[in-house]
mmCIF file of N, CA and C in Angstrom:
data_model
loop_
_atom_site.group_PDB
_atom_site.id
_atom_site.type_symbol
_atom_site.label_atom_id
_atom_site.label_comp_id
_atom_site.label_asym_id
_atom_site.label_seq_id
_atom_site.Cartn_x
_atom_site.Cartn_y
_atom_site.Cartn_z
ATOM 1 N N MET A 1 22.880 -20.302 10.999
ATOM 2 C CA MET A 1 21.792 -18.936 10.825
ATOM 3 C C MET A 1 21.533 -18.555 12.249
ATOM 4 N N SER A 2 22.097 -17.356 11.949
ATOM 5 C CA SER A 2 22.063 -16.200 13.398
ATOM 6 C C SER A 2 21.054 -15.883 14.135
ATOM 7 N N GLY A 3 20.414 -16.231 14.488
ATOM 8 C CA GLY A 3 19.000 -15.794 15.166
ATOM 9 C C GLY A 3 17.513 -15.861 15.238
ATOM 10 N N GLY A 4 18.407 -15.362 13.758
ATOM 11 C CA GLY A 4 16.654 -15.012 13.163
ATOM 12 C C GLY A 4 15.707 -17.290 12.955
ATOM 13 N N ARG A 5 14.735 -16.452 12.030
ATOM 14 C CA ARG A 5 14.112 -18.112 11.515
ATOM 15 C C ARG A 5 14.460 -18.408 10.656
ATOM 16 N N LYS A 6 14.065 -19.889 10.286
ATOM 17 C CA LYS A 6 14.872 -20.703 9.575
ATOM 18 C C LYS A 6 14.127 -20.414 8.101
ATOM 19 N N HIS A 7 14.274 -20.264 7.370
ATOM 20 C CA HIS A 7 13.901 -19.865 5.228
ATOM 21 C C HIS A 7 12.672 -20.788 5.165
ATOM 22 N N ARG A 8 12.158 -20.541 4.650
ATOM 23 C CA ARG A 8 10.720 -21.124 4.062
ATOM 24 C C ARG A 8 11.302 -21.831 2.960
ATOM 25 N N VAL A 9 11.336 -22.677 1.880
ATOM 26 C CA VAL A 9 11.093 -23.827 0.500
ATOM 27 C C VAL A 9 9.729 -23.741 0.873
ATOM 28 N N LEU A 10 9.443 -23.627 -0.594
ATOM 29 C CA LEU A 10 8.776 -25.325 -1.337
ATOM 30 C C LEU A 10 9.056 -25.115 -2.551
ATOM 31 N N ILE A 11 8.956 -26.518 -2.637
ATOM 32 C CA ILE A 11 9.626 -26.951 -4.168
ATOM 33 C C ILE A 11 8.187 -27.496 -4.586
ATOM 34 N N VAL A 12 8.000 -26.786 -5.213
ATOM 35 C CA VAL A 12 6.916 -27.540 -7.219
ATOM 36 C C VAL A 12 8.224 -28.032 -7.769
ATOM 37 N N GLU A 13 8.358 -30.080 -7.405
ATOM 38 C CA GLU A 13 8.453 -30.702 -9.263
ATOM 39 C C GLU A 13 8.140 -31.206 -8.662
ATOM 40 N N ASP A 14 7.504 -32.449 -10.252
ATOM 41 C CA ASP A 14 6.746 -33.810 -10.627
ATOM 42 C C ASP A 14 7.783 -34.785 -11.125
ATOM 43 N N GLU A 15 8.932 -34.397 -10.577
ATOM 44 C CA GLU A 15 9.838 -35.625 -10.707
ATOM 45 C C GLU A 15 10.909 -35.925 -9.762
ATOM 46 N N ASP A 16 9.894 -37.271 -9.264
ATOM 47 C CA ASP A 16 10.596 -38.084 -7.649
ATOM 48 C C ASP A 16 12.512 -37.921 -7.487
ATOM 49 N N ASN A 17 12.350 -38.530 -8.490
ATOM 50 C CA ASN A 17 13.698 -37.753 -7.781
ATOM 51 C C ASN A 17 15.071 -37.026 -7.687
ATOM 52 N N ILE A 18 14.467 -36.082 -8.280
ATOM 53 C CA ILE A 18 14.782 -34.485 -8.202
ATOM 54 C C ILE A 18 14.200 -33.945 -7.674
ATOM 55 N N ALA A 19 13.168 -34.016 -6.804
ATOM 56 C CA ALA A 19 12.292 -33.568 -5.282
ATOM 57 C C ALA A 19 13.490 -34.507 -4.151
ATOM 58 N N ILE A 20 13.776 -35.515 -4.142
ATOM 59 C CA ILE A 20 14.451 -36.100 -3.573
ATOM 60 C C ILE A 20 15.934 -35.705 -3.234
ATOM 61 N N ALA A 21 16.417 -34.976 -4.016
ATOM 62 C CA ALA A 21 18.265 -34.877 -3.750
ATOM 63 C C ALA A 21 17.902 -33.216 -3.497
ATOM 64 N N LEU A 22 16.617 -32.799 -3.684
ATOM 65 C CA LEU A 22 15.861 -31.129 -3.392
ATOM 66 C C LEU A 22 16.129 -30.921 -1.929
ATOM 67 N N ASP A 23 15.028 -32.376 -1.744
ATOM 68 C CA ASP A 23 14.291 -32.233 -0.544
ATOM 69 C C ASP A 23 15.746 -32.320 0.901
ATOM 70 N N TYR A 24 17.453 -33.498 0.296
ATOM 71 C CA TYR A 24 17.731 -33.634 0.708
ATOM 72 C C TYR A 24 18.855 -32.161 0.724
ATOM 73 N N LEU A 25 18.877 -31.887 -0.202
ATOM 74 C CA LEU A 25 20.059 -30.172 -0.061
ATOM 75 C C LEU A 25 19.294 -29.301 1.326
ATOM 76 N N MET A 26 17.996 -29.235 1.005
ATOM 77 C CA MET A 26 16.776 -28.367 1.937
ATOM 78 C C MET A 26 16.866 -28.801 3.502
ATOM 79 N N SER A 27 16.747 -29.793 3.381
ATOM 80 C CA SER A 27 17.027 -30.544 5.406
ATOM 81 C C SER A 27 19.319 -30.509 5.389
ATOM 82 N N ARG A 28 19.618 -30.448 4.741
ATOM 83 C CA ARG A 28 21.638 -30.076 5.054
ATOM 84 C C ARG A 28 21.239 -28.211 5.786
ATOM 85 N N GLU A 29 20.694 -27.384 4.536
ATOM 86 C CA GLU A 29 20.913 -26.057 5.197
ATOM 87 C C GLU A 29 20.269 -25.931 5.542
ATOM 88 N N GLY A 30 19.737 -26.286 6.141
ATOM 89 C CA GLY A 30 18.981 -26.535 7.915
ATOM 90 C C GLY A 30 17.376 -25.562 7.279
ATOM 91 N N TYR A 31 16.825 -25.040 5.706
ATOM 92 C CA TYR A 31 15.322 -24.644 5.038
ATOM 93 C C TYR A 31 13.888 -25.347 6.169
ATOM 94 N N GLU A 32 13.270 -25.043 6.260
ATOM 95 C CA GLU A 32 11.771 -25.040 6.814
ATOM 96 C C GLU A 32 11.933 -26.288 4.834
ATOM 97 N N HIS A 33 11.324 -27.076 4.805
ATOM 98 C CA HIS A 33 10.492 -27.113 3.004
ATOM 99 C C HIS A 33 9.337 -27.698 3.013
ATOM 100 N N ASP A 34 8.757 -27.752 2.021
ATOM 101 C CA ASP A 34 7.164 -28.513 1.376
ATOM 102 C C ASP A 34 7.887 -28.855 -0.207
ATOM 103 N N ARG A 35 6.448 -30.008 -0.044
ATOM 104 C CA ARG A 35 7.038 -30.298 -1.370
ATOM 105 C C ARG A 35 5.227 -29.725 -1.853
ATOM 106 N N ILE A 36 5.554 -29.663 -2.979
ATOM 107 C CA ILE A 36 4.207 -29.841 -3.642
ATOM 108 C C ILE A 36 3.917 -30.413 -5.694
ATOM 109 N N ASP A 37 3.436 -30.690 -5.977
ATOM 110 C CA ASP A 37 4.610 -32.495 -6.947
ATOM 111 C C ASP A 37 3.549 -31.483 -8.241
ATOM 112 N N THR A 38 2.590 -31.386 -8.263
ATOM 113 C CA THR A 38 1.790 -30.521 -9.231
ATOM 114 C C THR A 38 1.482 -29.196 -9.109
ATOM 115 N N GLY A 39 1.159 -28.524 -10.613
ATOM 116 C CA GLY A 39 1.089 -26.850 -11.010
ATOM 117 C C GLY A 39 0.087 -26.247 -10.620
ATOM 118 N N ARG A 40 -0.908 -27.828 -10.111
ATOM 119 C CA ARG A 40 -1.869 -27.289 -10.057
ATOM 120 C C ARG A 40 -2.339 -27.210 -8.268
ATOM 121 N N GLY A 41 -3.019 -25.946 -7.335
ATOM 122 C CA GLY A 41 -2.885 -26.359 -6.107
ATOM 123 C C GLY A 41 -1.319 -25.470 -5.743
ATOM 124 N N ALA A 42 0.093 -24.636 -6.018
ATOM 125 C CA ALA A 42 1.266 -24.667 -6.283
ATOM 126 C C ALA A 42 0.299 -22.924 -5.929
ATOM 127 N N LEU A 43 0.309 -21.968 -6.647
ATOM 128 C CA LEU A 43 -0.151 -21.427 -5.974
ATOM 129 C C LEU A 43 -1.217 -20.940 -4.599
ATOM 130 N N GLU A 44 -2.590 -22.365 -4.968
ATOM 131 C CA GLU A 44 -2.987 -21.484 -3.184
ATOM 132 C C GLU A 44 -1.503 -22.512 -1.661
ATOM 133 N N ARG A 45 -0.759 -22.503 -2.645
ATOM 134 C CA ARG A 45 0.013 -23.685 -1.672
ATOM 135 C C ARG A 45 1.011 -22.423 -1.045
ATOM 136 N N ILE A 46 1.697 -21.619 -2.276
ATOM 137 C CA ILE A 46 2.431 -20.302 -1.480
ATOM 138 C C ILE A 46 1.457 -18.765 -0.801
ATOM 139 N N ARG A 47 0.112 -18.831 -1.426
ATOM 140 C CA ARG A 47 -0.002 -17.286 -0.584
ATOM 141 C C ARG A 47 -0.497 -18.233 1.322
ATOM 142 N N GLU A 48 -1.006 -19.589 1.033
ATOM 143 C CA GLU A 48 -1.385 -20.302 2.235
ATOM 144 C C GLU A 48 -0.401 -20.389 3.842
ATOM 145 N N THR A 49 1.337 -20.392 2.499
ATOM 146 C CA THR A 49 2.506 -20.288 3.973
ATOM 147 C C THR A 49 2.952 -20.091 3.827
ATOM 148 N N ARG A 50 3.661 -18.680 3.059
ATOM 149 C CA ARG A 50 4.926 -17.596 2.342
ATOM 150 C C ARG A 50 5.268 -18.097 1.942
ATOM 151 N N PRO A 51 6.374 -19.109 1.504
ATOM 152 C CA PRO A 51 7.832 -19.151 1.598
ATOM 153 C C PRO A 51 8.391 -18.459 1.575
ATOM 154 N N ASP A 52 9.722 -18.201 1.467
ATOM 155 C CA ASP A 52 10.839 -17.476 1.485
ATOM 156 C C ASP A 52 10.730 -17.122 -0.095
ATOM 157 N N LEU A 53 11.814 -18.783 -0.317
ATOM 158 C CA LEU A 53 12.123 -19.401 -1.805
ATOM 159 C C LEU A 53 10.969 -19.743 -2.281
ATOM 160 N N VAL A 54 10.836 -20.036 -3.131
ATOM 161 C CA VAL A 54 9.737 -21.561 -4.788
ATOM 162 C C VAL A 54 10.295 -22.004 -5.374
ATOM 163 N N LEU A 55 11.173 -23.426 -5.418
ATOM 164 C CA LEU A 55 11.632 -23.733 -5.838
ATOM 165 C C LEU A 55 10.679 -24.304 -7.131
ATOM 166 N N LEU A 56 10.331 -24.050 -8.056
ATOM 167 C CA LEU A 56 9.984 -24.001 -8.481
ATOM 168 C C LEU A 56 10.590 -24.704 -10.285
ATOM 169 N N ASP A 57 10.296 -25.570 -10.661
ATOM 170 C CA ASP A 57 9.921 -26.289 -12.227
ATOM 171 C C ASP A 57 9.321 -25.865 -12.814
ATOM 172 N N VAL A 58 9.642 -25.783 -14.625
ATOM 173 C CA VAL A 58 9.034 -25.173 -15.400
ATOM 174 C C VAL A 58 7.776 -26.118 -16.258
ATOM 175 N N MET A 59 8.427 -27.411 -16.239
ATOM 176 C CA MET A 59 7.802 -28.285 -16.582
ATOM 177 C C MET A 59 6.964 -28.598 -16.288
ATOM 178 N N LEU A 60 5.927 -28.829 -15.709
ATOM 179 C CA LEU A 60 4.916 -29.209 -14.468
ATOM 180 C C LEU A 60 3.300 -29.645 -15.339
ATOM 181 N N PRO A 61 2.320 -31.228 -14.566
ATOM 182 C CA PRO A 61 1.209 -31.261 -15.078
ATOM 183 C C PRO A 61 0.594 -29.721 -15.129
ATOM 184 N N GLU A 62 -0.056 -29.920 -16.241
ATOM 185 C CA GLU A 62 -1.367 -28.609 -15.438
ATOM 186 C C GLU A 62 -1.479 -28.035 -15.945
ATOM 187 N N VAL A 63 -0.120 -26.337 -14.950
ATOM 188 C CA VAL A 63 -0.513 -25.739 -14.466
ATOM 189 C C VAL A 63 0.924 -25.571 -14.862
ATOM 190 N N SER A 64 2.277 -24.565 -15.242
ATOM 191 C CA SER A 64 3.321 -24.368 -16.154
ATOM 192 C C SER A 64 4.192 -23.258 -15.224
ATOM 193 N N GLY A 65 5.250 -23.265 -14.275
ATOM 194 C CA GLY A 65 5.623 -22.618 -13.896
ATOM 195 C C GLY A 65 5.923 -21.229 -13.970
ATOM 196 N N TYR A 66 6.130 -21.197 -15.432
ATOM 197 C CA TYR A 66 5.778 -19.744 -15.840
ATOM 198 C C TYR A 66 5.280 -18.985 -16.201
ATOM 199 N N GLU A 67 3.734 -20.112 -15.232
ATOM 200 C CA GLU A 67 2.063 -19.528 -15.684
ATOM 201 C C GLU A 67 1.622 -19.213 -13.475
ATOM 202 N N ILE A 68 3.017 -20.141 -13.280
ATOM 203 C CA ILE A 68 2.247 -19.970 -11.496
ATOM 204 C C ILE A 68 3.901 -18.366 -11.348
ATOM 205 N N CYS A 69 5.210 -18.124 -11.488
ATOM 206 C CA CYS A 69 5.843 -17.104 -11.716
ATOM 207 C C CYS A 69 4.652 -16.041 -11.741
ATOM 208 N N GLN A 70 4.646 -16.327 -13.099
ATOM 209 C CA GLN A 70 3.474 -14.688 -13.950
ATOM 210 C C GLN A 70 1.979 -14.510 -12.388
ATOM 211 N N GLU A 71 1.460 -15.162 -11.700
ATOM 212 C CA GLU A 71 0.481 -14.689 -10.247
ATOM 213 C C GLU A 71 0.755 -14.815 -10.037
ATOM 214 N N VAL A 72 2.173 -14.865 -8.673
ATOM 215 C CA VAL A 72 2.761 -14.919 -7.433
ATOM 216 C C VAL A 72 3.366 -13.869 -8.436
ATOM 217 N N ARG A 73 3.448 -12.911 -8.989
ATOM 218 C CA ARG A 73 4.640 -11.153 -9.338
ATOM 219 C C ARG A 73 3.401 -10.726 -10.043
ATOM 220 N N ALA A 74 1.733 -11.296 -9.852
ATOM 221 C CA ALA A 74 1.008 -10.215 -9.898
ATOM 222 C C ALA A 74 0.542 -9.936 -8.867
ATOM 223 N N ASP A 75 0.533 -10.722 -7.915
ATOM 224 C CA ASP A 75 -0.075 -10.863 -6.222
ATOM 225 C C ASP A 75 0.375 -9.812 -5.087
ATOM 226 N N LYS A 76 0.013 -8.524 -5.345
ATOM 227 C CA LYS A 76 1.094 -7.538 -4.250
ATOM 228 C C LYS A 76 1.648 -8.418 -2.607
ATOM 229 N N GLY A 77 0.599 -9.378 -2.697
ATOM 230 C CA GLY A 77 0.861 -9.665 -0.903
ATOM 231 C C GLY A 77 1.607 -10.335 -1.550
ATOM 232 N N LEU A 78 1.995 -10.947 -2.483
ATOM 233 C CA LEU A 78 3.862 -11.882 -2.423
ATOM 234 C C LEU A 78 4.410 -11.246 -3.064
ATOM 235 N N GLY A 79 5.245 -9.955 -2.628
ATOM 236 C CA GLY A 79 5.742 -9.242 -2.771
ATOM 237 C C GLY A 79 8.056 -9.940 -2.772
ATOM 238 N N ASP A 80 7.653 -10.163 -1.318
ATOM 239 C CA ASP A 80 8.388 -10.278 -1.234
ATOM 240 C C ASP A 80 9.193 -12.290 -0.693
ATOM 241 N N VAL A 81 8.115 -13.589 -1.530
ATOM 242 C CA VAL A 81 8.547 -14.672 -2.697
ATOM 243 C C VAL A 81 9.392 -14.483 -3.450
ATOM 244 N N LYS A 82 11.228 -15.208 -3.583
ATOM 245 C CA LYS A 82 12.116 -15.033 -3.972
ATOM 246 C C LYS A 82 11.348 -16.211 -4.995
ATOM 247 N N ILE A 83 11.523 -17.008 -6.207
ATOM 248 C CA ILE A 83 11.104 -17.211 -6.885
ATOM 249 C C ILE A 83 12.343 -17.956 -7.963
ATOM 250 N N LEU A 84 13.356 -19.525 -7.894
ATOM 251 C CA LEU A 84 14.201 -20.522 -8.616
ATOM 252 C C LEU A 84 13.360 -20.942 -9.836
ATOM 253 N N MET A 85 13.166 -20.688 -11.076
ATOM 254 C CA MET A 85 13.483 -21.199 -12.204
ATOM 255 C C MET A 85 13.945 -22.361 -12.410
ATOM 256 N N MET A 86 13.491 -23.660 -13.147
ATOM 257 C CA MET A 86 14.175 -24.550 -13.129
ATOM 258 C C MET A 86 13.503 -25.198 -13.630
ATOM 259 N N THR A 87 14.174 -25.574 -15.435
ATOM 260 C CA THR A 87 13.932 -26.388 -16.306
ATOM 261 C C THR A 87 15.226 -27.268 -17.090
ATOM 262 N N ALA A 88 14.644 -28.635 -17.516
ATOM 263 C CA ALA A 88 15.708 -29.409 -18.243
ATOM 264 C C ALA A 88 16.078 -28.871 -19.254
ATOM 265 N N ARG A 89 15.022 -27.196 -19.889
ATOM 266 C CA ARG A 89 15.838 -27.034 -21.200
ATOM 267 C C ARG A 89 16.750 -25.770 -21.048
ATOM 268 N N GLY A 90 17.010 -25.543 -20.103
ATOM 269 C CA GLY A 90 17.929 -24.353 -19.737
ATOM 270 C C GLY A 90 18.243 -22.821 -21.266
ATOM 271 N N SER A 91 17.400 -23.522 -21.985
ATOM 272 C CA SER A 91 18.313 -21.839 -23.369
ATOM 273 C C SER A 91 18.285 -20.958 -22.525
ATOM 274 N N ALA A 92 18.728 -20.468 -23.497
ATOM 275 C CA ALA A 92 19.163 -18.345 -23.296
ATOM 276 C C ALA A 92 17.543 -17.624 -23.161
ATOM 277 N N MET A 93 16.981 -18.360 -24.512
ATOM 278 C CA MET A 93 15.425 -18.047 -24.187
ATOM 279 C C MET A 93 14.640 -18.417 -23.135
ATOM 280 N N GLU A 94 14.228 -20.086 -23.093
ATOM 281 C CA GLU A 94 13.331 -20.307 -21.531
ATOM 282 C C GLU A 94 14.482 -19.228 -20.408
ATOM 283 N N ARG A 95 15.658 -18.940 -20.090
ATOM 284 C CA ARG A 95 15.786 -18.089 -18.510
ATOM 285 C C ARG A 95 14.849 -16.857 -19.028
ATOM 286 N N ARG A 96 15.689 -16.704 -20.498
ATOM 287 C CA ARG A 96 15.083 -14.838 -20.099
ATOM 288 C C ARG A 96 13.328 -14.519 -20.249
ATOM 289 N N LYS A 97 12.286 -16.098 -20.538
ATOM 290 C CA LYS A 97 11.393 -15.788 -20.257
ATOM 291 C C LYS A 97 11.085 -15.458 -18.770
ATOM 292 N N GLY A 98 11.346 -16.360 -17.958
ATOM 293 C CA GLY A 98 11.615 -16.668 -17.209
ATOM 294 C C GLY A 98 11.601 -15.863 -16.355
ATOM 295 N N LEU A 99 13.141 -15.343 -16.838
ATOM 296 C CA LEU A 99 13.214 -13.296 -15.457
ATOM 297 C C LEU A 99 12.471 -12.066 -15.852
ATOM 298 N N ALA A 100 12.056 -12.494 -17.198
ATOM 299 C CA ALA A 100 11.241 -11.403 -17.719
ATOM 300 C C ALA A 100 9.976 -11.508 -16.920
ATOM 301 N N LEU A 101 9.055 -12.825 -16.841
ATOM 302 C CA LEU A 101 8.534 -13.097 -15.853
ATOM 303 C C LEU A 101 7.929 -12.922 -14.279
ATOM 304 N N GLY A 102 9.399 -11.805 -13.972
ATOM 305 C CA GLY A 102 10.022 -12.344 -12.452
ATOM 306 C C GLY A 102 10.444 -13.180 -11.351
ATOM 307 N N ALA A 103 10.625 -14.145 -12.245
ATOM 308 C CA ALA A 103 11.859 -14.663 -11.634
ATOM 309 C C ALA A 103 13.554 -14.600 -11.117
ATOM 310 N N ASP A 104 14.180 -14.838 -10.210
ATOM 311 C CA ASP A 104 14.695 -14.582 -8.955
ATOM 312 C C ASP A 104 16.188 -14.745 -9.968
ATOM 313 N N GLY A 105 15.714 -16.170 -10.237
ATOM 314 C CA GLY A 105 17.193 -17.122 -10.946
ATOM 315 C C GLY A 105 16.124 -17.637 -11.672
ATOM 316 N N PHE A 106 16.906 -18.133 -12.343
ATOM 317 C CA PHE A 106 16.791 -20.097 -13.512
ATOM 318 C C PHE A 106 18.312 -20.876 -13.512
ATOM 319 N N ILE A 107 17.516 -22.271 -13.171
ATOM 320 C CA ILE A 107 18.557 -22.851 -13.072
ATOM 321 C C ILE A 107 18.829 -23.951 -13.987
ATOM 322 N N ALA A 108 19.419 -25.100 -14.834
ATOM 323 C CA ALA A 108 19.058 -25.959 -15.708
ATOM 324 C C ALA A 108 18.983 -27.140 -14.925
ATOM 325 N N LYS A 109 18.691 -28.030 -15.527
ATOM 326 C CA LYS A 109 18.809 -29.671 -14.807
ATOM 327 C C LYS A 109 18.624 -30.208 -16.233
ATOM 328 N N PRO A 110 19.430 -31.402 -16.019
ATOM 329 C CA PRO A 110 20.289 -31.962 -14.733
ATOM 330 C C PRO A 110 21.509 -30.503 -14.227
ATOM 331 N N PHE A 111 21.455 -30.096 -12.588
ATOM 332 C CA PHE A 111 23.038 -29.151 -12.172
ATOM 333 C C PHE A 111 23.186 -30.112 -10.661
ATOM 334 N N GLU A 112 24.152 -29.680 -10.868
ATOM 335 C CA GLU A 112 25.480 -29.912 -9.755
ATOM 336 C C GLU A 112 24.433 -28.959 -8.492
ATOM 337 N N LEU A 113 24.696 -30.274 -6.927
ATOM 338 C CA LEU A 113 23.447 -29.628 -5.828
ATOM 339 C C LEU A 113 24.283 -28.746 -5.487
ATOM 340 N N ARG A 114 25.829 -28.152 -5.467
ATOM 341 C CA ARG A 114 26.942 -27.203 -5.334
ATOM 342 C C ARG A 114 25.764 -25.780 -5.949
ATOM 343 N N GLU A 115 26.165 -26.444 -7.810
ATOM 344 C CA GLU A 115 26.546 -24.557 -7.663
ATOM 345 C C GLU A 115 24.276 -24.437 -7.654
ATOM 346 N N LEU A 116 23.571 -25.369 -7.470
ATOM 347 C CA LEU A 116 22.185 -24.841 -6.497
ATOM 348 C C LEU A 116 21.862 -24.416 -5.446
ATOM 349 N N ARG A 117 22.609 -25.144 -4.358
ATOM 350 C CA ARG A 117 23.133 -24.102 -3.372
ATOM 351 C C ARG A 117 24.157 -22.443 -3.527
ATOM 352 N N GLU A 118 24.218 -22.758 -4.056
ATOM 353 C CA GLU A 118 25.799 -21.299 -4.478
ATOM 354 C C GLU A 118 23.690 -20.406 -5.109
ATOM 355 N N GLU A 119 22.630 -20.942 -5.714
ATOM 356 C CA GLU A 119 22.324 -19.882 -6.582
ATOM 357 C C GLU A 119 20.682 -19.497 -5.138
ATOM 358 N N VAL A 120 20.446 -21.093 -4.032
ATOM 359 C CA VAL A 120 19.752 -20.251 -3.150
ATOM 360 C C VAL A 120 20.370 -19.842 -2.571
ATOM 361 N N HIS A 121 21.872 -19.354 -1.842
ATOM 362 C CA HIS A 121 22.364 -18.462 -1.600
ATOM 363 C C HIS A 121 22.261 -17.285 -1.735
ATOM 364 N N ARG A 122 22.573 -16.677 -2.802
ATOM 365 C CA ARG A 122 22.208 -15.911 -3.197
ATOM 366 C C ARG A 122 20.885 -14.975 -2.905
ATOM 367 N N ILE A 123 19.960 -15.584 -3.968
ATOM 368 C CA ILE A 123 18.389 -15.410 -3.331
ATOM 369 C C ILE A 123 18.766 -14.066 -2.509
ATOM 370 N N LEU A 124 18.701 -15.958 -1.723
ATOM 371 C CA LEU A 124 18.512 -15.607 -0.274
ATOM 372 C C LEU A 124 18.502 -14.683 0.410
ATOM 373 N N ASP A 125 20.303 -14.208 0.602
ATOM 374 C CA ASP A 125 21.139 -13.418 0.954
ATOM 375 C C ASP A 125 20.985 -11.564 0.321
ATOM 376 N N GLY A 126 19.962 -11.910 -0.686
ATOM 377 C CA GLY A 126 20.283 -10.803 -1.039
ATOM 378 C C GLY A 126 20.024 -9.950 -1.974
ATOM 379 N N GLU A 127 21.827 -11.263 -2.660
ATOM 380 C CA GLU A 127 22.427 -10.190 -3.264
ATOM 381 C C GLU A 127 21.912 -11.108 -5.103
ATOM 382 N N THR A 128 21.997 -9.848 -5.806
ATOM 383 C CA THR A 128 21.239 -9.392 -6.856
ATOM 384 C C THR A 128 22.165 -10.533 -7.483
ATOM 385 N N ALA A 129 21.661 -11.010 -8.817
ATOM 386 C CA ALA A 129 22.619 -11.439 -10.065
ATOM 387 C C ALA A 129 23.891 -11.008 -11.266
#
């Protein structure tokens, strides 16, 4: 990255094996990153840390990714936080719902790391889908 600060990414994922893969990828890409493994507390963490990007699982214990996405989008102070939603279901309807709620991108699990990496770069580099 040229001169600027590192992008900060918050991973909201309850499955350890997926979180480990995401952690590896974020480290390799040079992003600062953090993880929370439940929907409860995710919004507070987003408000505290102001990440550039949230990798947000749809199916979370306690509070769904859709609810978190909606809350982030309702908070004007978080307008510059990007959201990439991840779901094991990955149907067109799920995707439309996520995008309608204000997600910047949507990726179906299991995903190829290369595919995720490209989507993260697309969102953080400001390109539109």
